[in-house]
Short mmCIF file of N, CA, C and O in Angstrom, two decimals:
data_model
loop_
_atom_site.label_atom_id
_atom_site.label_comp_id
_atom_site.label_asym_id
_atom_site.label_seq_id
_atom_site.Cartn_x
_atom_site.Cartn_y
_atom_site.Cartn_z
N UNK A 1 -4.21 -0.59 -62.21
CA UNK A 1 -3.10 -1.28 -62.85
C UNK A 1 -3.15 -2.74 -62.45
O UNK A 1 -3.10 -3.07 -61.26
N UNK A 2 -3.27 -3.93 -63.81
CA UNK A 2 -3.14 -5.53 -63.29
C UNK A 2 -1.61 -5.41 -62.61
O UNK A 2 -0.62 -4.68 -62.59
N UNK A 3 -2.16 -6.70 -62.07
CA UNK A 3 -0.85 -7.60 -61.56
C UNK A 3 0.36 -7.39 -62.17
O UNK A 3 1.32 -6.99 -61.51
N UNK A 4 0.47 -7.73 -64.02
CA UNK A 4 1.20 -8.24 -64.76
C UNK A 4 1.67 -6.83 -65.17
O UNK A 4 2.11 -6.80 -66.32
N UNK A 5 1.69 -6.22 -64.83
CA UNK A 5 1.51 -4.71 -65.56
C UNK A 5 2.60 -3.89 -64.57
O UNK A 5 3.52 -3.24 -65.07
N UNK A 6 2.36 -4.00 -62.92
CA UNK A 6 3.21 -3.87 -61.96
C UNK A 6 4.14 -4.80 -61.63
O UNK A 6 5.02 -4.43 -60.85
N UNK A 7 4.17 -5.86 -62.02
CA UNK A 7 5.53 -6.64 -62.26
C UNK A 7 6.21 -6.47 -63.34
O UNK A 7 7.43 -6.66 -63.28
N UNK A 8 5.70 -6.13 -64.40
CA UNK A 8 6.57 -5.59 -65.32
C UNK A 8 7.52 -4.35 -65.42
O UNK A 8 8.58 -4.23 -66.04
N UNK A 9 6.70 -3.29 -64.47
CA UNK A 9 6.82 -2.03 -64.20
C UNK A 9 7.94 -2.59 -62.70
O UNK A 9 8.89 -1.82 -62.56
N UNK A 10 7.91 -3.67 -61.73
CA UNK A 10 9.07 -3.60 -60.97
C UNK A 10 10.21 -4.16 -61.67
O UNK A 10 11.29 -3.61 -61.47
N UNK A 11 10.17 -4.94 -62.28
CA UNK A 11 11.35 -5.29 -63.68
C UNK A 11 11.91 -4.46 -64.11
O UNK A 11 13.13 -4.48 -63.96
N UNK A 12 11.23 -3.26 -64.90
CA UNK A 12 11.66 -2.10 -65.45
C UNK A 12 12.23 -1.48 -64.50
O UNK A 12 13.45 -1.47 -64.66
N UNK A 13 11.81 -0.85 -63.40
CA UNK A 13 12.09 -0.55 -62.31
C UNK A 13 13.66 -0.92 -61.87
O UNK A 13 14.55 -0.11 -61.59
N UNK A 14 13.74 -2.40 -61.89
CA UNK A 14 15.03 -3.28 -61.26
C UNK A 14 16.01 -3.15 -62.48
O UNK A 14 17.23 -3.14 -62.37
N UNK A 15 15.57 -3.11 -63.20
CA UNK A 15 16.48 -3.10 -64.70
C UNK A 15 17.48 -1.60 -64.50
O UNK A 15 18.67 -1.38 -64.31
N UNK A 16 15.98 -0.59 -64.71
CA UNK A 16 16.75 0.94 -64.69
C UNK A 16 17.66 1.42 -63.74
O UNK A 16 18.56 2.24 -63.93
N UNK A 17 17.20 0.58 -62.25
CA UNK A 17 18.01 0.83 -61.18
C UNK A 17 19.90 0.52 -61.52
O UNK A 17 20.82 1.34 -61.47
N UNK A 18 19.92 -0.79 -61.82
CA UNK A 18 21.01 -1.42 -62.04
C UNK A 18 21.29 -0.71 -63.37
O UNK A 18 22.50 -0.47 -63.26
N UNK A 19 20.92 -0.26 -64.50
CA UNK A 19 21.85 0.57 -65.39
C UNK A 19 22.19 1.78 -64.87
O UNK A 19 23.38 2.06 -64.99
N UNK A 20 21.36 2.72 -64.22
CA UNK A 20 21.77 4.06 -64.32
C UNK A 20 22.66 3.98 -62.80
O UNK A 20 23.44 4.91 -62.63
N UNK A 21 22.62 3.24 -62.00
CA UNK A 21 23.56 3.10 -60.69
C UNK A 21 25.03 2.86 -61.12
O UNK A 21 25.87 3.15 -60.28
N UNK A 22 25.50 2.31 -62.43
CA UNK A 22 26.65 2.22 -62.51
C UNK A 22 27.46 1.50 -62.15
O UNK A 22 28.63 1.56 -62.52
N UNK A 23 26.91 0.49 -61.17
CA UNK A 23 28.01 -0.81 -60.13
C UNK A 23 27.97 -1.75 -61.43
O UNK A 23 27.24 -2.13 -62.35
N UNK A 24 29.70 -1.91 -60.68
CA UNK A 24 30.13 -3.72 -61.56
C UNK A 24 30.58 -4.75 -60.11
O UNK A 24 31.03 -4.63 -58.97
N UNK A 25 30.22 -5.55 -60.84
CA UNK A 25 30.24 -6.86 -60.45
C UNK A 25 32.19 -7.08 -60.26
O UNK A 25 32.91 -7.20 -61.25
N UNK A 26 32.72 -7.08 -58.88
CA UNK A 26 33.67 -7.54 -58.24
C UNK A 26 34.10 -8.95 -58.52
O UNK A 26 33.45 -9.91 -58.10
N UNK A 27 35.31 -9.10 -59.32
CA UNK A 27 36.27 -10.32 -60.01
C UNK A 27 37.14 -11.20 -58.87
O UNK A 27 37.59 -12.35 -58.91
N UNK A 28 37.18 -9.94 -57.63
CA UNK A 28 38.02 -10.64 -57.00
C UNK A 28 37.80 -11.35 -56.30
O UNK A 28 38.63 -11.47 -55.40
N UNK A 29 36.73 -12.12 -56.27
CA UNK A 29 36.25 -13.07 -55.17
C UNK A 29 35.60 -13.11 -54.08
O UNK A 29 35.06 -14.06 -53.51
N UNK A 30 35.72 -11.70 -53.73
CA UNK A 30 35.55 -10.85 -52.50
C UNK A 30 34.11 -10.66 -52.52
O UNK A 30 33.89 -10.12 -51.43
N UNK A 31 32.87 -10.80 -53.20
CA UNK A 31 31.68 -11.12 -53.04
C UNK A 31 31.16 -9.72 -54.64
O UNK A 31 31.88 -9.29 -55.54
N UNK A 32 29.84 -9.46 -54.37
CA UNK A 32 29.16 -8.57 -55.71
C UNK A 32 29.15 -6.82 -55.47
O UNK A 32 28.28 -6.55 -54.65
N UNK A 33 29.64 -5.98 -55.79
CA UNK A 33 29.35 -4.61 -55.20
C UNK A 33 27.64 -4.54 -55.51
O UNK A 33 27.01 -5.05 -56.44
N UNK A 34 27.33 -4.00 -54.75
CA UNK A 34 25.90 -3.29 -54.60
C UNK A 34 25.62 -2.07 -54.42
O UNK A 34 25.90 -1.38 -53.44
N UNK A 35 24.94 -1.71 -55.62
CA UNK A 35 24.64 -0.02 -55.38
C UNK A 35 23.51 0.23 -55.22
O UNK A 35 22.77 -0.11 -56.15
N UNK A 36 22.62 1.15 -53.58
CA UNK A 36 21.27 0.93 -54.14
C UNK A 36 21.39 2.67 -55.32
O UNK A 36 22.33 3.43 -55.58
N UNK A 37 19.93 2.65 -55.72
CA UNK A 37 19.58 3.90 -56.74
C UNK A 37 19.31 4.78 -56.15
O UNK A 37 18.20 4.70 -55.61
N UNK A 38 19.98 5.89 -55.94
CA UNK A 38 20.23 7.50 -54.76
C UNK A 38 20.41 8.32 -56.58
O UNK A 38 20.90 8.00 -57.67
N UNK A 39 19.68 9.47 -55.96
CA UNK A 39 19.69 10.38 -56.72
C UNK A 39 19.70 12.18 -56.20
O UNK A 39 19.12 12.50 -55.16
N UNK A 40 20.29 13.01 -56.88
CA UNK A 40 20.25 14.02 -55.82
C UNK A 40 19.63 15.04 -56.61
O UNK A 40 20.12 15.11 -57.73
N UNK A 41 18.65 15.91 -56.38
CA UNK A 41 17.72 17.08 -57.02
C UNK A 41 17.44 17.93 -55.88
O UNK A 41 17.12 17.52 -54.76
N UNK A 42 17.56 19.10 -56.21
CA UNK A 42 17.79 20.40 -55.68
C UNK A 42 18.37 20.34 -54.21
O UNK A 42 17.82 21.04 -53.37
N UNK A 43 19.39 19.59 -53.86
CA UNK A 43 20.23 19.74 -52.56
C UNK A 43 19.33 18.36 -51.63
O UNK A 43 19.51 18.16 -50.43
N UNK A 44 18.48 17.61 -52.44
CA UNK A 44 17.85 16.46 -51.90
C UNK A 44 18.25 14.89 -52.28
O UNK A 44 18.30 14.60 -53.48
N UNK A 45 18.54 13.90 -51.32
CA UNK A 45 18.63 12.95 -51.45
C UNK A 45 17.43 12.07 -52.03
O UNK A 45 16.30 12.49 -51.78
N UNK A 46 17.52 11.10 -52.66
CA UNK A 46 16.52 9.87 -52.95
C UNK A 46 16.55 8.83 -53.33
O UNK A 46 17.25 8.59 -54.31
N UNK A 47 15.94 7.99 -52.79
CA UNK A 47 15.74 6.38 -53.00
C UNK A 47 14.96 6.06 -54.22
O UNK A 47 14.02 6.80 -54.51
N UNK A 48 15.25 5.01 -54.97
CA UNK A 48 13.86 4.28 -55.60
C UNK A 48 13.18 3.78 -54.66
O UNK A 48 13.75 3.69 -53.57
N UNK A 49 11.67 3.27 -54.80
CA UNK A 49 11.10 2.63 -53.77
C UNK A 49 9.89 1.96 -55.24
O UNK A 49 9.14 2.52 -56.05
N UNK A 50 10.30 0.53 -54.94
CA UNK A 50 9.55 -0.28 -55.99
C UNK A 50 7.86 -0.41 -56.11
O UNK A 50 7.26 0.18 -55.21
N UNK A 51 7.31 -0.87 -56.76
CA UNK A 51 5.65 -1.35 -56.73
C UNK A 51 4.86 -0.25 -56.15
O UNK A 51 4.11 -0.24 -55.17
N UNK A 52 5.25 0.83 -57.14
CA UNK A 52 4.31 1.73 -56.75
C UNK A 52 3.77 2.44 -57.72
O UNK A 52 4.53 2.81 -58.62
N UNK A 53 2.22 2.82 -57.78
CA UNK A 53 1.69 3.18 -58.80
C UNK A 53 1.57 4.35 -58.73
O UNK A 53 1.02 4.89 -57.77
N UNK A 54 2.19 5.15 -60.00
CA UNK A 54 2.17 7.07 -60.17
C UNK A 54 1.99 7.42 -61.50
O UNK A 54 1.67 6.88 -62.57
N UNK A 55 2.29 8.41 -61.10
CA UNK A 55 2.19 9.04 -62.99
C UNK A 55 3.01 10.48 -63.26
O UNK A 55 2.67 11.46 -62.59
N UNK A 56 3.51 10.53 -63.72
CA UNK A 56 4.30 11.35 -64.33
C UNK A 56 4.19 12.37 -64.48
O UNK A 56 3.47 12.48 -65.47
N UNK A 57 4.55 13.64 -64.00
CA UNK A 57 4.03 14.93 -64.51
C UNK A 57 5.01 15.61 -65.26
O UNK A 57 5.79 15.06 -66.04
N UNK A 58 4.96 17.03 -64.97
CA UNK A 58 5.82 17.82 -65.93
C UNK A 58 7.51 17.72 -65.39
O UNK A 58 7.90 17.47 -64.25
N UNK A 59 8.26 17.96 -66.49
CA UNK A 59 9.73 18.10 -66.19
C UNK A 59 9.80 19.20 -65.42
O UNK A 59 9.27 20.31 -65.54
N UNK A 60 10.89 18.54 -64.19
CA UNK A 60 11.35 19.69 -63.21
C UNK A 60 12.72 19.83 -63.44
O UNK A 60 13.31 20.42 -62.54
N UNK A 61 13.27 19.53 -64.19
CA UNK A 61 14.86 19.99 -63.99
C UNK A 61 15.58 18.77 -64.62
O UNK A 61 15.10 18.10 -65.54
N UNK A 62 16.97 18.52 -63.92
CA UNK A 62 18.06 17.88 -63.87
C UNK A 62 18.09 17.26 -62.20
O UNK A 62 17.92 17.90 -61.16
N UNK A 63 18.40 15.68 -62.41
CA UNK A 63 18.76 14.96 -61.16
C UNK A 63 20.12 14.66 -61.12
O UNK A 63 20.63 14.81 -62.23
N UNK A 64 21.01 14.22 -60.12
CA UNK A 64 22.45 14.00 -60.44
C UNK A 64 22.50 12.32 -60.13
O UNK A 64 21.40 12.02 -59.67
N UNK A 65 23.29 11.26 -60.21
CA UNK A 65 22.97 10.09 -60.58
C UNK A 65 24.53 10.41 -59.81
O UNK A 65 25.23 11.23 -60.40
N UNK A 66 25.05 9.84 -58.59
CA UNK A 66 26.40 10.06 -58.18
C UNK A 66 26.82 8.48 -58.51
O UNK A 66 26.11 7.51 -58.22
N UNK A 67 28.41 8.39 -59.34
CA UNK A 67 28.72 6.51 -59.13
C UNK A 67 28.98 5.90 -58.19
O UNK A 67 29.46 6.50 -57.23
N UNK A 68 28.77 4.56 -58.13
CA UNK A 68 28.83 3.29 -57.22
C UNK A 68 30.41 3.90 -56.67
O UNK A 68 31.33 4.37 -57.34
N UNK A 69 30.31 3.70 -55.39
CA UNK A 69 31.72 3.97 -55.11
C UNK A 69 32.08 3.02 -54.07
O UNK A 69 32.72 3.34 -53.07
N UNK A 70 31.61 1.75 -54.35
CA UNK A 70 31.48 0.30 -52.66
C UNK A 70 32.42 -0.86 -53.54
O UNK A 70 32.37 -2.03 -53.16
N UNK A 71 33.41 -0.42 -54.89
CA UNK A 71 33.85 -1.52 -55.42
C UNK A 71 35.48 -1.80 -54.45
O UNK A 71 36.37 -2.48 -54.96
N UNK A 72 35.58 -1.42 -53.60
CA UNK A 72 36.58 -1.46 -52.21
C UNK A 72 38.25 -0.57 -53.02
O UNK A 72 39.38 -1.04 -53.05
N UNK A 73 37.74 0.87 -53.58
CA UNK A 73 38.81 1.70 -53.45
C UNK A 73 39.33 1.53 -55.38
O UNK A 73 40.20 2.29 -55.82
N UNK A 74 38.91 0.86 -55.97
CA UNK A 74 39.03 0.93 -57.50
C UNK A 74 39.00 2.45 -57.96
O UNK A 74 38.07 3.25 -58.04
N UNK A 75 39.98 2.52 -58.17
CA UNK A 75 40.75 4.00 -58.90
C UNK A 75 39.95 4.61 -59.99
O UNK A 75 39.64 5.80 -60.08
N UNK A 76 39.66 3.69 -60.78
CA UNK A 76 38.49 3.71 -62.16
C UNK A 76 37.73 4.23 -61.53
O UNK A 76 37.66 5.46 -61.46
N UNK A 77 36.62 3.09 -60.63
CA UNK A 77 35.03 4.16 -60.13
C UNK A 77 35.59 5.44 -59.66
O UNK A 77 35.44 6.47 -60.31
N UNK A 78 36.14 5.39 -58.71
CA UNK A 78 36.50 6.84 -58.01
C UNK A 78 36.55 8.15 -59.08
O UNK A 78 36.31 9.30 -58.72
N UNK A 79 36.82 7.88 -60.10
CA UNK A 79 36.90 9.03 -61.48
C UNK A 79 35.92 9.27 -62.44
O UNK A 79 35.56 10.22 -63.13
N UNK A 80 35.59 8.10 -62.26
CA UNK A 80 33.93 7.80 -62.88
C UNK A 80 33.23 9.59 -62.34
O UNK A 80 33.19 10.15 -61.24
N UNK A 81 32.93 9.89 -63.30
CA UNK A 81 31.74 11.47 -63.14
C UNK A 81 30.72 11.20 -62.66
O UNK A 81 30.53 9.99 -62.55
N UNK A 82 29.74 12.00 -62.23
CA UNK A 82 28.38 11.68 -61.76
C UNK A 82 26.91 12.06 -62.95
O UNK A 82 26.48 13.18 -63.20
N UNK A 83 26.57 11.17 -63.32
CA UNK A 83 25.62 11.21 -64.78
C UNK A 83 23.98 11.59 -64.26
O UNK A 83 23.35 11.28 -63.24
N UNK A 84 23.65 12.40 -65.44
CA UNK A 84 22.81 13.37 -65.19
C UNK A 84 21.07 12.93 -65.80
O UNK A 84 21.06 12.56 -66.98
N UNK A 85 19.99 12.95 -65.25
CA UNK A 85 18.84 12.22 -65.89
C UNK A 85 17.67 13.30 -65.63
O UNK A 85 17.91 14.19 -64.81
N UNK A 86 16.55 13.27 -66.22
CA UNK A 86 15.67 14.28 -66.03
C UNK A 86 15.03 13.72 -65.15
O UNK A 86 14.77 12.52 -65.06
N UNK A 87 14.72 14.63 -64.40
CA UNK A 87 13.34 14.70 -62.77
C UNK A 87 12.51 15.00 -63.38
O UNK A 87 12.69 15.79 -64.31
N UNK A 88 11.17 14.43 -63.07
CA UNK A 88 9.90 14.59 -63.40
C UNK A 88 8.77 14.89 -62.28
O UNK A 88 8.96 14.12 -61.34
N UNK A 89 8.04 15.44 -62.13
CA UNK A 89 6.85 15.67 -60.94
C UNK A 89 6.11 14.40 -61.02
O UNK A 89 6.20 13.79 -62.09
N UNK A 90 5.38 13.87 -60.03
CA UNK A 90 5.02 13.02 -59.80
C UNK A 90 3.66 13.74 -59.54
O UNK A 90 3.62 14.90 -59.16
N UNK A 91 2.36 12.84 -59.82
CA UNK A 91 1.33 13.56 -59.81
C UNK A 91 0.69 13.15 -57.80
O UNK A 91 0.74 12.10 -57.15
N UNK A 92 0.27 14.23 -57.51
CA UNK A 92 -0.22 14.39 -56.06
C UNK A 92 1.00 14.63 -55.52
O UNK A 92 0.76 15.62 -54.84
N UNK A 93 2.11 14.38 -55.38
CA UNK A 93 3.54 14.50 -54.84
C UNK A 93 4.20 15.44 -54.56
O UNK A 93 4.94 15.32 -55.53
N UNK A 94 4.66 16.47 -53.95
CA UNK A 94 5.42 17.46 -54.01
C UNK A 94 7.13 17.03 -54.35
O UNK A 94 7.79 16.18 -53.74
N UNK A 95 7.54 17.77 -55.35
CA UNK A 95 9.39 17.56 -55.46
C UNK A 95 9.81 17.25 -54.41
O UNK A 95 10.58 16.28 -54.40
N UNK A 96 9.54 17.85 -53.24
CA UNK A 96 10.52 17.50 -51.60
C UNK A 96 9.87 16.15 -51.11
O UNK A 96 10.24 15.95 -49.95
N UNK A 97 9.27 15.43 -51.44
CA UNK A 97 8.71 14.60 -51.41
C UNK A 97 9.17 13.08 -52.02
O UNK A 97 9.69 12.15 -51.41
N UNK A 98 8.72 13.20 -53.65
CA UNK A 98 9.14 12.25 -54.19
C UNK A 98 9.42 12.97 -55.96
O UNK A 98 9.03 14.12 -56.17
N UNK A 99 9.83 12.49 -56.64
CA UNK A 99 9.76 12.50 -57.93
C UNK A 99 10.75 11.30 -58.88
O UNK A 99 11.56 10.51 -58.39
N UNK A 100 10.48 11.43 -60.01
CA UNK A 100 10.41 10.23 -61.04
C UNK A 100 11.58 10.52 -61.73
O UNK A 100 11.59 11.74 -61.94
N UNK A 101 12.74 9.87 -62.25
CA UNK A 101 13.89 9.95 -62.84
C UNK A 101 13.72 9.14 -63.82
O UNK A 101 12.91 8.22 -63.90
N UNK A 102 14.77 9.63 -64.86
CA UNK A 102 14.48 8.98 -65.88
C UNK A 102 14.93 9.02 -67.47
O UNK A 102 15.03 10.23 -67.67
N UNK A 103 15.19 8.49 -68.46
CA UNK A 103 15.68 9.32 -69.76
C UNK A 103 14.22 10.01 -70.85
O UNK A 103 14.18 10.83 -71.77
N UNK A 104 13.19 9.18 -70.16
CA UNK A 104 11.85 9.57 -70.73
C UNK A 104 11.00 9.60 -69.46
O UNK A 104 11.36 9.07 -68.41
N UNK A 105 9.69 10.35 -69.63
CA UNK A 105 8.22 9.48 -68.61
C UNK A 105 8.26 8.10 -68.61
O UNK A 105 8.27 7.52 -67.52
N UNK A 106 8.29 7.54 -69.51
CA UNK A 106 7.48 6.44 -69.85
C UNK A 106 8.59 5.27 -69.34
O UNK A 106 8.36 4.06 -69.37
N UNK A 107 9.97 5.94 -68.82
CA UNK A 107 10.94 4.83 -68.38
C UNK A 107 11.67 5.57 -66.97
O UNK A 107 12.83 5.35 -66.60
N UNK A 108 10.74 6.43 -66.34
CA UNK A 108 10.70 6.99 -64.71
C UNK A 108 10.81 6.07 -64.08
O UNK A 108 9.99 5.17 -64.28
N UNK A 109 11.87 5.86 -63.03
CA UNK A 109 11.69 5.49 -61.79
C UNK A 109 11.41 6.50 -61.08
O UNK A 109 11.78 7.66 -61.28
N UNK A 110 10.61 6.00 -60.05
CA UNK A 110 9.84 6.56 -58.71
C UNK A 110 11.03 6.67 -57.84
O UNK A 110 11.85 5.77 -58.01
N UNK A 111 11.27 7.45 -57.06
CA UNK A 111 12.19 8.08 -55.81
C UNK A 111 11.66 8.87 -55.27
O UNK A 111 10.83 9.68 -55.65
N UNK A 112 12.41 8.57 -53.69
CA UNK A 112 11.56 8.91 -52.58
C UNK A 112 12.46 9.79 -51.55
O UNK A 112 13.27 9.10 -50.93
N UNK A 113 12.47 11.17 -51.26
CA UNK A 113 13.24 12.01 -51.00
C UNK A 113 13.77 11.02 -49.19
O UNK A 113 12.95 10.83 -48.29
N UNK A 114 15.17 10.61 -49.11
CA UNK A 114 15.24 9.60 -48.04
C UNK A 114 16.07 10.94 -46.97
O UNK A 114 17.01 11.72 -47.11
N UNK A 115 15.00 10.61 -45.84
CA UNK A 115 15.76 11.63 -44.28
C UNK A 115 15.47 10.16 -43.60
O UNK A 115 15.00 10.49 -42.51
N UNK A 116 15.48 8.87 -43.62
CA UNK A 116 15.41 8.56 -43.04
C UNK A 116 14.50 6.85 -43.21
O UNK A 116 13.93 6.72 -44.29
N UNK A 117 14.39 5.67 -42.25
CA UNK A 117 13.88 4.35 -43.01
C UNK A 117 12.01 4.65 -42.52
O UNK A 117 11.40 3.64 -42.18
N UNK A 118 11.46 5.63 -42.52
CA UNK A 118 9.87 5.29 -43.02
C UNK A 118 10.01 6.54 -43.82
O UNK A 118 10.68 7.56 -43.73
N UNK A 119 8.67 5.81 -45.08
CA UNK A 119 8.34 6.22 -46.02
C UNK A 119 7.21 7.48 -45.67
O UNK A 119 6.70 7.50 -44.55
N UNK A 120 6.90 8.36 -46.54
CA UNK A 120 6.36 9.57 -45.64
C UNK A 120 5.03 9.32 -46.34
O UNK A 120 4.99 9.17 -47.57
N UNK A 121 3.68 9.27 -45.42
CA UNK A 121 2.74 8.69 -45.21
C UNK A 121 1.88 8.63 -46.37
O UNK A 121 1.11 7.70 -46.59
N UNK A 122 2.12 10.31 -47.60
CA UNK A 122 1.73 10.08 -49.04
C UNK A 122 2.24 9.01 -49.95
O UNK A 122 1.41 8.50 -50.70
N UNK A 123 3.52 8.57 -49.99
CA UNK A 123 4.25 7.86 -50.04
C UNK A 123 3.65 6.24 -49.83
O UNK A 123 3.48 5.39 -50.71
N UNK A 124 3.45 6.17 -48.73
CA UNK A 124 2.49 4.82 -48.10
C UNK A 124 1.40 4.88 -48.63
O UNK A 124 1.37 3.99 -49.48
N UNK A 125 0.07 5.67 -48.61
CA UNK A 125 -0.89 5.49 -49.53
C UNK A 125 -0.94 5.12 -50.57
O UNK A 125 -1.93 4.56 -51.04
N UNK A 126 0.33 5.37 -51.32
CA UNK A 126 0.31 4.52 -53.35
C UNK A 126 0.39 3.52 -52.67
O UNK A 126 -0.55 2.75 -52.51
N UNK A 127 1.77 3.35 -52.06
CA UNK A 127 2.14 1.30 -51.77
C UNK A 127 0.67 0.77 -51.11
O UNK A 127 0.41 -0.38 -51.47
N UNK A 128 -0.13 1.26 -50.39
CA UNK A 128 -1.14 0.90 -49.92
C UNK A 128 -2.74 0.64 -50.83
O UNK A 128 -3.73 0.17 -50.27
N UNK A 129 -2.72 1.04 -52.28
CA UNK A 129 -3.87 1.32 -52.71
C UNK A 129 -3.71 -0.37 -53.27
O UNK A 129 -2.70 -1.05 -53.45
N UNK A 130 -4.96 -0.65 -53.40
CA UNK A 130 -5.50 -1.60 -54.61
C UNK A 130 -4.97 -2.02 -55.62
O UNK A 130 -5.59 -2.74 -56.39
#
Protein backbone atom coordinates (compact mmCIF):
# COMPACT_ATOMS: atom_id res chain seq x y z
CA UNK A 1 0.00 0.00 0.00
CA UNK A 2 1.55 3.80 -1.21
CA UNK A 3 1.91 6.48 1.07
CA UNK A 4 -1.15 8.31 -0.40
CA UNK A 5 -3.32 5.42 -0.15
CA UNK A 6 -2.65 5.05 3.85
CA UNK A 7 -3.25 8.59 4.41
CA UNK A 8 -6.24 8.46 2.80
CA UNK A 9 -7.22 5.29 4.53
CA UNK A 10 -6.14 7.35 8.08
CA UNK A 11 -8.61 10.17 6.93
CA UNK A 12 -11.23 7.67 6.34
CA UNK A 13 -10.28 6.15 9.38
CA UNK A 14 -10.49 9.78 11.37
CA UNK A 15 -13.63 10.65 9.53
CA UNK A 16 -15.50 7.20 10.50
CA UNK A 17 -14.19 7.48 13.98
CA UNK A 18 -15.80 10.92 14.59
CA UNK A 19 -19.22 9.90 12.82
CA UNK A 20 -19.99 6.66 14.32
CA UNK A 21 -18.62 7.92 18.03
CA UNK A 22 -21.44 10.30 18.21
CA UNK A 23 -19.66 13.33 20.28
CA UNK A 24 -20.73 17.02 19.81
CA UNK A 25 -18.82 19.73 20.12
CA UNK A 26 -19.53 21.64 23.72
CA UNK A 27 -21.19 25.47 23.28
CA UNK A 28 -20.43 26.21 26.61
CA UNK A 29 -17.10 27.37 26.55
CA UNK A 30 -15.95 24.80 28.69
CA UNK A 31 -13.54 23.35 25.96
CA UNK A 32 -14.51 20.24 22.90
CA UNK A 33 -15.99 16.76 24.20
CA UNK A 34 -13.84 13.98 22.93
CA UNK A 35 -14.84 10.59 22.24
CA UNK A 36 -12.20 8.10 21.45
CA UNK A 37 -13.87 4.99 19.01
CA UNK A 38 -14.63 1.87 21.66
CA UNK A 39 -16.65 -0.70 20.37
CA UNK A 40 -18.02 -3.77 22.13
CA UNK A 41 -18.31 -7.50 20.32
CA UNK A 42 -18.94 -10.55 22.08
CA UNK A 43 -18.45 -9.20 25.82
CA UNK A 44 -15.05 -7.44 24.32
CA UNK A 45 -13.84 -4.03 24.43
CA UNK A 46 -12.02 -2.09 21.41
CA UNK A 47 -10.06 0.65 20.22
CA UNK A 48 -9.46 1.95 16.66
CA UNK A 49 -5.79 1.96 16.18
CA UNK A 50 -4.85 4.08 12.95
CA UNK A 51 -2.21 3.35 9.90
CA UNK A 52 -2.61 0.02 9.72
CA UNK A 53 -2.68 -2.23 6.86
CA UNK A 54 -5.46 -5.31 6.83
CA UNK A 55 -8.01 -6.73 5.00
CA UNK A 56 -11.21 -7.68 5.62
CA UNK A 57 -12.64 -10.95 6.03
CA UNK A 58 -15.92 -12.55 6.53
CA UNK A 59 -18.85 -11.01 8.64
CA UNK A 60 -18.82 -12.01 12.25
CA UNK A 61 -21.80 -10.60 13.74
CA UNK A 62 -23.01 -7.31 15.26
CA UNK A 63 -20.63 -4.70 17.23
CA UNK A 64 -22.29 -2.26 19.76
CA UNK A 65 -21.08 1.45 19.16
CA UNK A 66 -21.95 2.77 23.05
CA UNK A 67 -22.60 7.06 22.93
CA UNK A 68 -20.18 9.76 23.87
CA UNK A 69 -21.15 10.23 27.35
CA UNK A 70 -17.97 13.10 28.42
CA UNK A 71 -20.48 16.09 27.25
CA UNK A 72 -20.41 16.91 31.38
CA UNK A 73 -24.00 15.26 32.31
CA UNK A 74 -26.27 16.48 29.10
CA UNK A 75 -29.57 14.69 29.59
CA UNK A 76 -29.88 14.28 25.65
CA UNK A 77 -26.50 12.10 25.33
CA UNK A 78 -27.35 10.16 28.40
CA UNK A 79 -30.63 8.78 26.32
CA UNK A 80 -28.94 8.68 23.25
CA UNK A 81 -29.16 4.47 22.50
CA UNK A 82 -26.13 2.62 21.68
CA UNK A 83 -25.88 2.12 17.60
CA UNK A 84 -25.13 -1.02 16.08
CA UNK A 85 -22.38 -1.72 12.99
CA UNK A 86 -21.18 -4.95 11.46
CA UNK A 87 -17.81 -6.74 12.76
CA UNK A 88 -15.81 -8.13 10.25
CA UNK A 89 -12.71 -10.73 10.64
CA UNK A 90 -9.67 -9.33 9.95
CA UNK A 91 -7.40 -11.47 7.91
CA UNK A 92 -4.44 -13.31 10.14
CA UNK A 93 -6.30 -11.84 13.31
CA UNK A 94 -8.31 -13.71 15.64
CA UNK A 95 -11.92 -11.85 16.81
CA UNK A 96 -10.34 -11.70 20.51
CA UNK A 97 -7.78 -9.98 19.03
CA UNK A 98 -8.76 -7.40 16.62
CA UNK A 99 -11.53 -6.93 14.07
CA UNK A 100 -12.90 -4.29 11.54
CA UNK A 101 -16.23 -2.28 12.09
CA UNK A 102 -18.06 -0.82 9.84
CA UNK A 103 -21.36 -0.16 7.53
CA UNK A 104 -19.45 -2.00 4.59
CA UNK A 105 -15.66 -3.79 4.15
CA UNK A 106 -14.64 -1.29 2.13
CA UNK A 107 -15.42 1.53 4.98
CA UNK A 108 -13.95 -0.89 8.17
CA UNK A 109 -12.23 0.57 10.76
CA UNK A 110 -9.57 -1.55 12.33
CA UNK A 111 -10.05 -2.15 16.28
CA UNK A 112 -8.03 -3.53 18.63
CA UNK A 113 -9.52 -5.68 21.48
CA UNK A 114 -8.07 -2.97 24.49
CA UNK A 115 -7.00 -4.94 28.17
CA UNK A 116 -4.74 -2.52 28.33
CA UNK A 117 -1.91 0.52 26.64
CA UNK A 118 0.41 -2.13 24.49
CA UNK A 119 -0.76 -3.31 21.42
CA UNK A 120 -0.59 -7.21 21.23
CA UNK A 121 2.49 -8.11 19.30
CA UNK A 122 0.29 -9.38 15.96
CA UNK A 123 -1.10 -6.17 16.20
CA UNK A 124 2.55 -4.49 16.11
CA UNK A 125 3.70 -6.45 13.15
CA UNK A 126 0.98 -4.63 10.63
CA UNK A 127 2.05 -1.12 12.30
CA UNK A 128 5.56 -2.45 11.78
CA UNK A 129 5.55 -3.75 8.08
CA UNK A 130 6.74 -1.69 5.05
Amino acid sequence: MSWSQRSAGALLTAAAAITVSGCTVSSGGEGEAVCAFEVSYEGRSYRDVANVDFTVTDKLGTAKLPPCKDTGGDEEAEAEETEEAAAYGVKGLPPETAIAVGSSPEDAVFVVSSSGSTLPPEVQELLDKP
